[in-house]
Amino acid sequence: MSKTYNIAVVPGDGTGPEVVAEGVKVLKAAAAKAGFKVELHYLDFGGERYLKTGETLPEGAVDEMKQYDAIYLGAIGHPDVKPGILEKGILLTLRFKLDQYINLRPVKLYPGIDCPIKGKGPEHIDFVVVRENTEGLYAGAGGVLKKGTPDEVAIQESINTRKGVERCIRYAFEYCKKRAKNKKLTLCGKTNVLTFAFDLWERAFYEVAGEYPDITPDYAHVDAITMWFVKNPEWFDVIVTDNMFGDIITDLGAIIQGGMGIAAGGNINPEGVSMFEPIGGSAPKYKGKNMINPLAAICAAGIMLDHLGEEQSGREIEQAVMKITAKHLKSLAAGQMGMTTTEVGDLAARYLTEL
Ligand code: IPM
Ligand code: MN
């Protein structure tokens, strides 16, 4: 009997539904080719629902999510909803409550894509950031006193638990071990200033490194790493870092791989339910225009299949995407691709099938 994956699909806001539709096309093509099944369960979480019901995630939603094999997310963010409500109420709540403690973000420059760094090509830009996804400054620890008065105090603390840090570091070592590059894992921190948090990170990192003699442990301060990403991106293989630094450096990573139209990632709970998403956001001004680039969502579907154990399909989706970037797209930017959203999706499904 062929395997069936039950996948929750949250198209979300803005161009989310359009790019998810193309990702689903490719997912179905991959399933047909490899002989597994996907059952899709659509959920309407997002800005529209919030504006109608005042609810971000309905009661029981998180528990319902636990029964799926994976979650495929489009984009969350609506121009009529105050920033923070949907991000915290949907995206961060799912990451935290499903204990998706890894945010995995590959940074790879595909052939044919214009790199904003002079003299760098696909042979230079191919690394993966493993971002801690449930702690740090995102944990919501802290508070305000005397809000709105001249004496206002705002405290936002970074929470780093030994368990949380170590499990993230272990994941990064394991990931690095499996990856066919140069077996180097870089800890990105700020040990010269954040001497409590990154002391814990550094000790855990070098302790775990002792168990992986084949991997070279490496360290870089976060400010320096932003410089190296631009000057010498070829130095990196896998990078592990905390939640906030990971958020920042992966936007820089996205732009050196060509931009938000191609960057995708996974929120991973290795023991539970994981969620895969293009990281570009809802781009409301392009909604409904068939102009947005669906490749990031298609790549997210590939990362999802790889995570589910369909590695061959994951690789083939990436190959199909690379064929498109190499041969067809004028640009990754919405409206400048030289193709519509649906045409890109159709072509990706066709190339995948023909591979
Ligand atoms: C990301 C986003 C989110 C984050 C926002 C939307 C909460 O920037 O996935 O990187 O900060 O993690
Ligand atoms: Mn971000």
Short mmCIF file of C-alpha atoms and ligand atoms in Angstrom, two decimals:
data_model
loop_
_atom_site.label_atom_id
_atom_site.label_comp_id
_atom_site.label_asym_id
_atom_site.label_seq_id
_atom_site.Cartn_x
_atom_site.Cartn_y
_atom_site.Cartn_z
CA MET A 1 0.00 0.00 0.00
CA SER A 2 1.31 3.41 -0.84
CA LYS A 3 2.10 5.86 1.88
CA THR A 4 -0.30 8.74 2.60
CA TYR A 5 0.76 12.05 4.13
CA ASN A 6 -1.90 14.13 5.85
CA ILE A 7 -0.94 17.72 5.42
CA ALA A 8 -2.57 20.79 6.93
CA VAL A 9 -2.50 23.64 4.42
CA VAL A 10 -2.75 27.20 5.69
CA PRO A 11 -2.69 29.46 2.61
CA GLY A 12 -3.06 32.55 4.82
CA ASP A 13 -3.03 36.15 3.64
CA GLY A 14 -2.13 38.27 0.62
CA THR A 15 -0.37 36.24 -2.05
CA GLY A 16 -0.15 33.22 0.29
CA PRO A 17 -3.03 31.36 -1.40
CA GLU A 18 -1.58 31.93 -4.88
CA VAL A 19 1.88 30.63 -4.08
CA VAL A 20 0.49 27.73 -2.04
CA ALA A 21 -1.66 26.69 -5.01
CA GLU A 22 1.50 26.35 -7.12
CA GLY A 23 3.32 24.51 -4.34
CA VAL A 24 0.40 22.09 -4.11
CA LYS A 25 0.55 21.52 -7.88
CA VAL A 26 4.18 20.49 -7.55
CA LEU A 27 3.48 18.43 -4.44
CA LYS A 28 0.82 16.46 -6.32
CA ALA A 29 3.15 15.97 -9.28
CA ALA A 30 5.83 14.66 -6.91
CA ALA A 31 3.36 12.29 -5.26
CA ALA A 32 2.13 10.94 -8.60
CA LYS A 33 5.69 10.36 -9.75
CA ALA A 34 7.05 8.74 -6.60
CA GLY A 35 3.90 6.78 -5.76
CA PHE A 36 2.87 8.28 -2.43
CA LYS A 37 -0.37 10.12 -1.62
CA VAL A 38 -1.00 13.53 -0.09
CA GLU A 39 -4.24 14.37 1.66
CA LEU A 40 -4.64 18.09 2.06
CA HIS A 41 -6.71 19.69 4.81
CA TYR A 42 -7.22 23.40 4.20
CA LEU A 43 -7.45 25.74 7.19
CA ASP A 44 -8.43 29.40 6.92
CA PHE A 45 -6.24 30.93 9.62
CA GLY A 46 -5.08 34.43 8.81
CA GLY A 47 -6.05 38.09 8.63
CA GLU A 48 -9.43 37.70 6.92
CA ARG A 49 -10.63 35.26 9.52
CA TYR A 50 -9.33 37.44 12.31
CA LEU A 51 -11.15 40.49 10.94
CA LYS A 52 -14.40 38.50 10.81
CA THR A 53 -14.18 36.61 14.09
CA GLY A 54 -11.60 38.42 16.24
CA GLU A 55 -9.83 35.11 16.59
CA THR A 56 -6.30 34.31 15.47
CA LEU A 57 -6.22 30.56 16.14
CA PRO A 58 -9.54 29.03 17.19
CA GLU A 59 -9.83 26.95 20.34
CA GLY A 60 -8.38 23.48 19.78
CA ALA A 61 -6.49 24.46 16.64
CA VAL A 62 -3.08 23.61 18.03
CA ASP A 63 -4.25 20.16 19.13
CA GLU A 64 -5.83 19.61 15.76
CA MET A 65 -2.52 20.45 14.09
CA LYS A 66 -0.81 17.71 16.08
CA GLN A 67 -2.60 15.01 14.11
CA TYR A 68 -1.11 15.99 10.76
CA ASP A 69 2.16 14.80 9.31
CA ALA A 70 3.16 18.36 8.43
CA ILE A 71 1.84 21.89 7.97
CA TYR A 72 2.27 23.83 4.75
CA LEU A 73 1.95 27.57 5.28
CA GLY A 74 1.62 30.38 2.73
CA ALA A 75 1.94 33.75 4.47
CA ILE A 76 0.57 35.51 7.51
CA GLY A 77 0.15 39.32 7.56
CA HIS A 78 -2.74 41.61 6.61
CA PRO A 79 -2.63 45.37 5.93
CA ASP A 80 -5.77 45.99 8.03
CA VAL A 81 -4.47 44.16 11.10
CA LYS A 82 -2.05 45.84 13.48
CA PRO A 83 1.45 44.36 13.14
CA GLY A 84 2.18 41.73 15.77
CA ILE A 85 -1.31 40.31 16.24
CA LEU A 86 -1.25 37.71 13.49
CA GLU A 87 2.48 37.08 13.72
CA LYS A 88 2.25 36.34 17.43
CA GLY A 89 -1.25 34.84 17.42
CA ILE A 90 -0.68 32.43 14.56
CA LEU A 91 2.91 31.97 13.42
CA LEU A 92 4.74 32.23 16.73
CA THR A 93 1.99 30.39 18.64
CA LEU A 94 2.27 27.44 16.27
CA ARG A 95 6.07 27.44 16.45
CA PHE A 96 6.01 27.52 20.24
CA LYS A 97 3.06 25.28 21.03
CA LEU A 98 4.15 22.64 18.56
CA ASP A 99 7.67 22.95 19.98
CA GLN A 100 9.17 23.50 16.55
CA TYR A 101 12.52 24.26 18.06
CA ILE A 102 14.47 24.43 14.82
CA ASN A 103 14.07 26.99 12.10
CA LEU A 104 15.96 25.55 9.15
CA ARG A 105 16.85 28.05 6.45
CA PRO A 106 18.92 26.98 3.45
CA VAL A 107 20.72 29.80 1.65
CA LYS A 108 21.62 28.67 -1.85
CA LEU A 109 22.13 30.71 -4.98
CA TYR A 110 20.53 28.87 -7.88
CA PRO A 111 21.93 29.10 -11.41
CA GLY A 112 20.70 32.01 -13.48
CA ILE A 113 19.80 34.17 -10.49
CA ASP A 114 21.39 37.57 -10.17
CA CYS A 115 23.46 37.77 -7.02
CA PRO A 116 23.76 41.24 -5.50
CA ILE A 117 27.36 40.48 -4.52
CA LYS A 118 29.86 41.24 -7.24
CA GLY A 119 31.90 38.24 -8.34
CA LYS A 120 29.89 35.61 -6.47
CA GLY A 121 28.06 32.75 -8.13
CA PRO A 122 26.29 29.51 -7.18
CA GLU A 123 29.66 27.94 -6.30
CA HIS A 124 30.06 30.48 -3.49
CA ILE A 125 26.65 30.64 -1.88
CA ASP A 126 25.41 27.37 -0.42
CA PHE A 127 24.96 27.16 3.33
CA VAL A 128 22.24 26.44 5.87
CA VAL A 129 21.25 28.39 8.96
CA VAL A 130 19.89 26.41 11.91
CA ARG A 131 18.05 28.99 13.98
CA GLU A 132 16.77 28.22 17.48
CA ASN A 133 13.02 28.80 17.21
CA THR A 134 11.35 28.72 20.64
CA GLU A 135 13.54 30.68 23.07
CA GLY A 136 15.79 33.74 23.22
CA LEU A 137 14.24 37.18 22.86
CA TYR A 138 11.19 35.59 21.25
CA ALA A 139 10.17 33.84 24.48
CA GLY A 140 8.13 36.85 25.57
CA ALA A 141 9.85 37.23 28.94
CA GLY A 142 9.89 40.68 30.47
CA GLY A 143 7.31 43.37 30.93
CA VAL A 144 6.52 47.04 31.17
CA LEU A 145 6.11 49.36 34.10
CA LYS A 146 4.53 52.83 34.13
CA LYS A 147 3.66 52.57 30.47
CA GLY A 148 3.09 55.88 28.73
CA THR A 149 4.70 57.94 31.49
CA PRO A 150 8.15 59.52 31.48
CA ASP A 151 9.21 56.78 33.92
CA GLU A 152 8.28 53.93 31.61
CA VAL A 153 10.45 50.83 31.88
CA ALA A 154 10.47 48.10 29.22
CA ILE A 155 12.34 44.86 29.77
CA GLN A 156 12.65 42.14 27.15
CA GLU A 157 14.76 39.24 28.28
CA SER A 158 16.51 36.56 26.29
CA ILE A 159 15.74 33.12 27.68
CA ASN A 160 18.34 30.44 26.97
CA THR A 161 17.88 27.06 28.58
CA ARG A 162 20.60 24.45 28.55
CA LYS A 163 18.11 21.93 27.19
CA GLY A 164 16.82 24.27 24.48
CA VAL A 165 20.27 25.36 23.40
CA GLU A 166 21.74 21.87 23.43
CA ARG A 167 18.98 20.24 21.41
CA CYS A 168 19.37 22.93 18.76
CA ILE A 169 23.14 22.51 18.65
CA ARG A 170 22.78 18.72 18.41
CA TYR A 171 20.37 19.08 15.52
CA ALA A 172 22.89 21.35 13.77
CA PHE A 173 25.74 18.84 14.21
CA GLU A 174 23.57 16.01 12.90
CA TYR A 175 22.46 18.14 9.96
CA CYS A 176 26.05 19.10 9.19
CA LYS A 177 27.11 15.44 9.34
CA LYS A 178 24.53 14.50 6.69
CA ARG A 179 25.26 17.42 4.41
CA ALA A 180 27.70 16.90 1.59
CA LYS A 181 29.80 20.02 1.99
CA ASN A 182 32.92 20.64 4.04
CA LYS A 183 31.68 19.51 7.46
CA LYS A 184 32.06 22.81 9.23
CA LEU A 185 29.61 24.09 11.80
CA THR A 186 29.82 27.74 12.79
CA LEU A 187 28.29 29.02 16.01
CA CYS A 188 27.06 32.57 15.48
CA GLY A 189 26.93 34.47 18.78
CA LYS A 190 28.13 37.48 20.68
CA THR A 191 30.37 36.03 23.37
CA ASN A 192 32.20 39.33 23.84
CA VAL A 193 29.13 41.16 25.16
CA LEU A 194 26.29 38.72 25.89
CA THR A 195 28.49 36.92 28.38
CA PHE A 196 25.68 35.01 30.12
CA ALA A 197 23.65 33.73 27.18
CA PHE A 198 26.46 33.02 24.76
CA ASP A 199 28.69 31.57 27.40
CA LEU A 200 26.04 28.88 27.79
CA TRP A 201 25.83 28.50 24.00
CA GLU A 202 29.59 28.31 23.62
CA ARG A 203 30.09 25.71 26.36
CA ALA A 204 27.26 23.54 25.03
CA PHE A 205 28.61 23.92 21.48
CA TYR A 206 32.15 22.76 22.25
CA GLU A 207 30.94 19.96 24.51
CA VAL A 208 28.71 18.55 21.79
CA ALA A 209 31.48 19.15 19.21
CA GLY A 210 33.55 16.56 21.12
CA GLU A 211 31.07 13.91 19.94
CA TYR A 212 31.57 14.87 16.29
CA PRO A 213 35.28 14.51 15.50
CA ASP A 214 34.61 14.76 11.75
CA ILE A 215 33.04 18.20 12.00
CA THR A 216 35.15 21.32 12.40
CA PRO A 217 33.60 23.59 15.01
CA ASP A 218 33.92 27.27 14.22
CA TYR A 219 32.78 30.49 15.86
CA ALA A 220 31.86 33.97 14.59
CA HIS A 221 30.32 36.99 16.28
CA VAL A 222 27.01 37.98 14.76
CA ASP A 223 28.18 41.41 13.63
CA ALA A 224 31.20 39.88 11.90
CA ILE A 225 29.09 37.19 10.27
CA THR A 226 27.00 39.81 8.45
CA MET A 227 30.25 41.05 6.99
CA TRP A 228 31.47 37.57 6.00
CA PHE A 229 28.12 36.72 4.37
CA VAL A 230 28.86 39.49 1.91
CA LYS A 231 32.62 39.20 1.62
CA ASN A 232 33.20 35.43 1.85
CA PRO A 233 29.91 33.51 1.81
CA GLU A 234 31.81 30.44 0.54
CA TRP A 235 33.31 30.01 4.00
CA PHE A 236 30.05 28.72 5.42
CA ASP A 237 28.54 25.26 5.51
CA VAL A 238 26.11 25.10 8.47
CA ILE A 239 25.57 27.91 10.98
CA VAL A 240 23.78 27.54 14.30
CA THR A 241 22.49 30.53 16.25
CA ASP A 242 19.81 31.87 18.58
CA ASN A 243 16.36 33.04 17.59
CA MET A 244 16.95 36.78 17.16
CA PHE A 245 20.33 36.56 15.45
CA GLY A 246 18.92 33.81 13.25
CA ASP A 247 16.01 36.03 12.25
CA ILE A 248 18.35 38.82 11.22
CA ILE A 249 21.06 36.87 9.43
CA THR A 250 18.56 34.81 7.43
CA ASP A 251 17.12 37.95 5.83
CA LEU A 252 20.64 38.81 4.75
CA GLY A 253 20.99 35.19 3.59
CA ALA A 254 17.76 35.49 1.58
CA ILE A 255 18.95 38.56 -0.26
CA ILE A 256 22.30 37.06 -1.24
CA GLN A 257 20.48 34.02 -2.66
CA GLY A 258 18.40 36.32 -4.83
CA GLY A 259 15.66 37.60 -2.55
CA MET A 260 12.44 36.72 -0.82
CA GLY A 261 11.01 35.18 -3.98
CA ILE A 262 13.19 32.13 -3.51
CA ALA A 263 13.89 31.80 0.24
CA ALA A 264 12.10 29.01 2.08
CA GLY A 265 12.40 27.29 5.41
CA GLY A 266 11.08 24.77 7.86
CA ASN A 267 9.96 25.14 11.47
CA ILE A 268 10.94 21.74 12.69
CA ASN A 269 10.07 19.62 15.67
CA PRO A 270 12.11 16.50 14.97
CA GLU A 271 9.85 14.52 17.31
CA GLY A 272 6.56 16.17 16.34
CA VAL A 273 4.75 18.16 13.67
CA SER A 274 6.76 20.55 11.51
CA MET A 275 5.67 23.52 9.44
CA PHE A 276 7.13 24.65 6.11
CA GLU A 277 6.89 28.12 4.63
CA PRO A 278 8.22 30.54 2.06
CA ILE A 279 9.77 33.27 4.18
CA GLY A 280 8.80 36.23 2.03
CA GLY A 281 5.54 37.36 3.61
CA SER A 282 2.11 38.17 2.22
CA ALA A 283 3.01 40.92 -0.32
CA PRO A 284 -0.56 42.35 -0.26
CA LYS A 285 -0.03 44.71 -3.17
CA TYR A 286 0.44 41.78 -5.54
CA LYS A 287 -2.55 39.80 -4.26
CA GLY A 288 -4.71 38.29 -6.99
CA LYS A 289 -2.52 39.59 -9.84
CA ASN A 290 -0.85 36.30 -10.84
CA MET A 291 2.48 38.14 -10.65
CA ILE A 292 4.13 36.86 -7.47
CA ASN A 293 6.96 34.35 -7.63
CA PRO A 294 5.87 30.96 -6.30
CA LEU A 295 9.35 29.40 -6.26
CA ALA A 296 9.89 29.97 -2.52
CA ALA A 297 6.63 28.15 -1.76
CA ILE A 298 7.61 25.39 -4.18
CA CYS A 299 11.00 25.09 -2.47
CA ALA A 300 9.21 24.94 0.91
CA ALA A 301 7.19 21.99 -0.41
CA GLY A 302 10.49 20.34 -1.37
CA ILE A 303 11.94 20.85 2.10
CA MET A 304 8.74 19.41 3.56
CA LEU A 305 8.96 16.25 1.44
CA ASP A 306 12.61 15.84 2.32
CA HIS A 307 11.68 16.12 5.99
CA LEU A 308 8.88 13.59 5.61
CA GLY A 309 11.39 11.08 4.26
CA GLU A 310 10.70 11.58 0.54
CA GLU A 311 14.26 12.73 -0.06
CA GLN A 312 14.28 11.85 -3.72
CA SER A 313 11.19 13.99 -4.36
CA GLY A 314 12.69 16.82 -2.32
CA ARG A 315 15.82 16.75 -4.47
CA GLU A 316 13.81 16.58 -7.68
CA ILE A 317 11.74 19.61 -6.71
CA GLU A 318 14.95 21.53 -6.19
CA GLN A 319 16.26 20.34 -9.56
CA ALA A 320 13.06 21.47 -11.28
CA VAL A 321 13.35 24.88 -9.61
CA MET A 322 16.98 25.16 -10.69
CA LYS A 323 16.05 24.37 -14.27
CA ILE A 324 13.53 27.21 -14.19
CA THR A 325 15.93 29.74 -12.70
CA ALA A 326 18.66 28.73 -15.13
CA LYS A 327 16.54 28.76 -18.29
CA HIS A 328 13.44 30.88 -17.91
CA LEU A 329 13.14 33.57 -15.29
CA LYS A 330 14.18 37.11 -16.16
CA SER A 331 14.07 38.08 -12.50
CA LEU A 332 12.73 36.70 -9.23
CA ALA A 333 10.77 39.88 -8.54
CA ALA A 334 6.99 39.95 -8.73
CA GLY A 335 5.85 41.17 -12.13
CA GLN A 336 9.34 40.97 -13.62
CA MET A 337 9.70 37.23 -13.99
CA GLY A 338 8.66 37.21 -17.65
CA MET A 339 6.10 34.56 -16.58
CA THR A 340 2.98 34.48 -14.44
CA THR A 341 2.68 32.76 -11.07
CA THR A 342 0.66 29.91 -12.53
CA GLU A 343 3.01 29.46 -15.48
CA VAL A 344 5.96 29.04 -13.14
CA GLY A 345 4.03 26.45 -11.11
CA ASP A 346 2.97 24.55 -14.24
CA LEU A 347 6.53 24.47 -15.50
CA ALA A 348 7.91 23.29 -12.16
CA ALA A 349 5.39 20.43 -12.10
CA ARG A 350 6.24 19.55 -15.70
CA TYR A 351 10.00 19.58 -15.21
CA LEU A 352 9.65 17.50 -12.08
CA THR A 353 7.57 14.93 -13.91
CA GLU A 354 10.00 14.81 -16.84
CA LEU A 355 13.22 14.53 -14.79
C1 IPM B 1 10.49 35.11 10.18
C2 IPM B 1 9.64 36.31 10.45
C3 IPM B 1 8.97 36.12 11.80
C4 IPM B 1 10.07 36.04 12.84
C5 IPM B 1 7.95 37.20 12.15
C6 IPM B 1 6.90 37.36 11.07
C7 IPM B 1 7.31 36.95 13.47
O1 IPM B 1 10.38 37.48 10.38
O2 IPM B 1 9.94 34.00 10.07
O3 IPM B 1 11.71 35.27 10.07
O4 IPM B 1 10.52 37.07 13.35
O5 IPM B 1 10.49 34.93 13.14
MN MN B 2 12.43 37.17 9.83
#
